Amino acid sequence: MRLFASGLRKLVRRPATWVTFLLLDTLVVLIFLAVGATLRQIEDAEAEAASRLLLTFPGAYAFVLAFVLGLGTLFAVIYGAALAGSEWSWGTLKNAVARGESRTRYIGGQYASVLVMVMAGLVAAFAVGVLAAILGAVLAGLPLDGLDDMPTLGELPEQVVRGWIALAMSAAFGFAIATIAKSQLAGIGVGIGLYFGEQLSGLFLPDIVKYLPFAAASSVISAGGGGGMGGAQAPALPPDAALAVTLAWLVGSLVVAALVTERAEIGG
């Protein structure tokens, strides 16, 4: 608990946390406001219908969450890699070990604090996205009749938790990569490369790619697709199967990070 609390205090003050949150929220807002502002100028009937669906509640709730996950996945990878890499480049892990802290317990405490920040970022981005969708609907002259649809609202907590697990896995994946590389820049670069490489691979190996981390994470919510996570061309796993695969990648990433940290030379 002590390591978790100290890690959380550290993350709240980190510029990386606020920059990541701000970028994600800004992108989500721009998407939905842009759709609302331009809906009446769209001449193609199919495109107009698709844009209208994006801003029509209660379905807009699912689209907002899908966009947050789609955009947030890459941010989560970068965030996890940046935080794990800084433990090596700034020497904080070395100092903790010198004080007698358990390496695995220290890494676990740091990642636990990341989990809390990921949830906070997801909830904030979703709330901001819903407000942006409402404003977009108003700009487009669409009704807000489905805003208080109780069946949809009742399903939202489960969908948000599923989305949290998806983003937590992405952060753990970046966390593990940076731990292996012992570098922020290498962790971020490799993480971004694997993210886009997986999407490209979906064009050639769709039946394999759907089990890879980002593709599985994109399918954990019932809306599916995740706004383009993990390659939209690949067939998606059912949500429950995708959740199980995502959890496996999450646990595996943390185990790898812990094993690498335990065996690493920390000196100098």
Short mmCIF file of C-alpha atoms in Angstrom, two decimals, residues 133-256:
data_model
loop_
_atom_site.label_atom_id
_atom_site.label_comp_id
_atom_site.label_asym_id
_atom_site.label_seq_id
_atom_site.Cartn_x
_atom_site.Cartn_y
_atom_site.Cartn_z
CA ALA A 133 -21.52 14.09 -28.45
CA ILE A 134 -24.40 16.02 -26.84
CA LEU A 135 -23.02 19.30 -28.16
CA GLY A 136 -22.46 17.70 -31.56
CA ALA A 137 -26.06 16.51 -31.63
CA VAL A 138 -27.27 20.00 -30.74
CA LEU A 139 -25.13 21.52 -33.50
CA ALA A 140 -26.56 19.00 -35.96
CA GLY A 141 -30.14 19.58 -34.80
CA LEU A 142 -30.59 15.99 -33.61
CA PRO A 143 -32.91 15.06 -30.72
CA LEU A 144 -31.56 13.90 -27.35
CA ASP A 145 -34.47 11.60 -26.56
CA GLY A 146 -32.32 8.53 -25.86
CA LEU A 147 -29.99 10.27 -23.43
CA ASP A 148 -31.73 8.76 -20.39
CA ASP A 149 -32.31 5.28 -21.83
CA MET A 150 -32.15 3.13 -18.69
CA PRO A 151 -31.20 -0.24 -20.27
CA THR A 152 -28.21 1.39 -21.97
CA LEU A 153 -27.20 3.30 -18.85
CA GLY A 154 -27.43 0.08 -16.85
CA GLU A 155 -24.93 -1.61 -19.16
CA LEU A 156 -22.41 1.25 -19.12
CA PRO A 157 -20.57 0.32 -15.88
CA GLU A 158 -19.71 -3.15 -17.21
CA GLN A 159 -18.62 -1.72 -20.56
CA VAL A 160 -16.42 0.88 -18.86
CA VAL A 161 -14.77 -1.80 -16.68
CA ARG A 162 -14.13 -3.89 -19.79
CA GLY A 163 -12.60 -0.85 -21.44
CA TRP A 164 -10.45 -0.27 -18.37
CA ILE A 165 -9.08 -3.80 -18.63
CA ALA A 166 -8.30 -3.23 -22.31
CA LEU A 167 -6.38 -0.02 -21.60
CA ALA A 168 -4.71 -1.58 -18.54
CA MET A 169 -3.40 -4.37 -20.76
CA SER A 170 -2.03 -1.84 -23.26
CA ALA A 171 -0.29 0.05 -20.45
CA ALA A 172 1.12 -3.23 -19.09
CA PHE A 173 2.35 -4.14 -22.56
CA GLY A 174 4.23 -0.85 -22.87
CA PHE A 175 5.40 -1.24 -19.26
CA ALA A 176 6.93 -4.64 -20.06
CA ILE A 177 8.60 -3.47 -23.27
CA ALA A 178 10.27 -0.51 -21.57
CA THR A 179 11.37 -2.75 -18.69
CA ILE A 180 13.00 -5.17 -21.10
CA ALA A 181 14.68 -2.29 -22.98
CA LYS A 182 15.43 -0.37 -19.73
CA SER A 183 14.69 2.78 -21.71
CA GLN A 184 11.80 5.20 -22.17
CA LEU A 185 12.53 5.97 -25.81
CA ALA A 186 13.11 2.36 -26.79
CA GLY A 187 9.98 1.24 -24.97
CA ILE A 188 7.84 3.90 -26.62
CA GLY A 189 9.33 3.31 -30.07
CA VAL A 190 8.96 -0.46 -29.96
CA GLY A 191 5.46 -0.18 -28.50
CA ILE A 192 4.31 2.14 -31.29
CA GLY A 193 5.94 -0.10 -33.89
CA LEU A 194 4.19 -3.22 -32.56
CA TYR A 195 0.86 -1.37 -32.41
CA PHE A 196 0.92 -0.37 -36.07
CA GLY A 197 2.61 -3.60 -37.12
CA GLU A 198 -0.25 -5.57 -35.63
CA GLN A 199 -2.81 -3.52 -37.54
CA LEU A 200 -0.92 -4.06 -40.80
CA SER A 201 -0.63 -7.78 -40.11
CA GLY A 202 -4.42 -7.97 -39.89
CA LEU A 203 -4.50 -7.66 -43.67
CA PHE A 204 -2.50 -10.86 -44.12
CA LEU A 205 -3.01 -12.99 -41.00
CA PRO A 206 -6.52 -12.13 -39.76
CA ASP A 207 -7.14 -15.43 -37.95
CA ILE A 208 -3.92 -15.03 -35.95
CA VAL A 209 -4.03 -11.28 -35.37
CA LYS A 210 -7.36 -11.43 -33.56
CA TYR A 211 -5.55 -13.17 -30.66
CA LEU A 212 -2.81 -10.53 -30.46
CA PRO A 213 -2.99 -7.92 -27.67
CA PHE A 214 -4.39 -4.85 -29.39
CA ALA A 215 -6.85 -6.73 -31.59
CA ALA A 216 -8.18 -8.64 -28.59
CA ALA A 217 -8.42 -5.43 -26.55
CA SER A 218 -10.46 -3.78 -29.30
CA SER A 219 -13.13 -6.47 -28.98
CA VAL A 220 -13.72 -6.51 -25.21
CA ILE A 221 -16.70 -4.15 -25.40
CA SER A 222 -19.89 -5.18 -27.15
CA ALA A 223 -19.60 -2.29 -29.62
CA GLY A 224 -16.43 -3.96 -30.96
CA GLY A 225 -14.01 -2.40 -33.34
CA GLY A 226 -12.60 0.01 -30.77
CA GLY A 227 -12.35 2.84 -33.25
CA GLY A 228 -9.67 1.11 -35.24
CA MET A 229 -7.61 -0.69 -32.62
CA GLY A 230 -5.64 -3.67 -33.69
CA GLY A 231 -6.60 -3.73 -37.33
CA ALA A 232 -10.19 -3.27 -38.44
CA GLN A 233 -9.80 -5.83 -41.25
CA ALA A 234 -9.34 -8.75 -38.87
CA PRO A 235 -12.32 -10.78 -37.68
CA ALA A 236 -13.07 -9.95 -34.06
CA LEU A 237 -13.26 -12.33 -31.13
CA PRO A 238 -16.52 -12.49 -29.16
CA PRO A 239 -16.38 -9.97 -26.27
CA ASP A 240 -16.02 -12.58 -23.51
CA ALA A 241 -13.31 -14.49 -25.36
CA ALA A 242 -11.54 -11.22 -26.14
CA LEU A 243 -11.67 -10.30 -22.45
CA ALA A 244 -10.03 -13.60 -21.48
CA VAL A 245 -7.28 -13.15 -24.08
CA THR A 246 -6.73 -9.55 -22.99
CA LEU A 247 -6.39 -10.59 -19.35
CA ALA A 248 -3.88 -13.26 -20.38
CA TRP A 249 -1.77 -10.64 -22.19
CA LEU A 250 -2.03 -8.32 -19.18
CA VAL A 251 -0.86 -10.95 -16.69
CA GLY A 252 1.84 -12.18 -19.06
CA SER A 253 3.20 -8.66 -19.54
CA LEU A 254 3.42 -8.09 -15.79
CA VAL A 255 5.10 -11.46 -15.22
CA VAL A 256 7.70 -10.66 -17.88
#
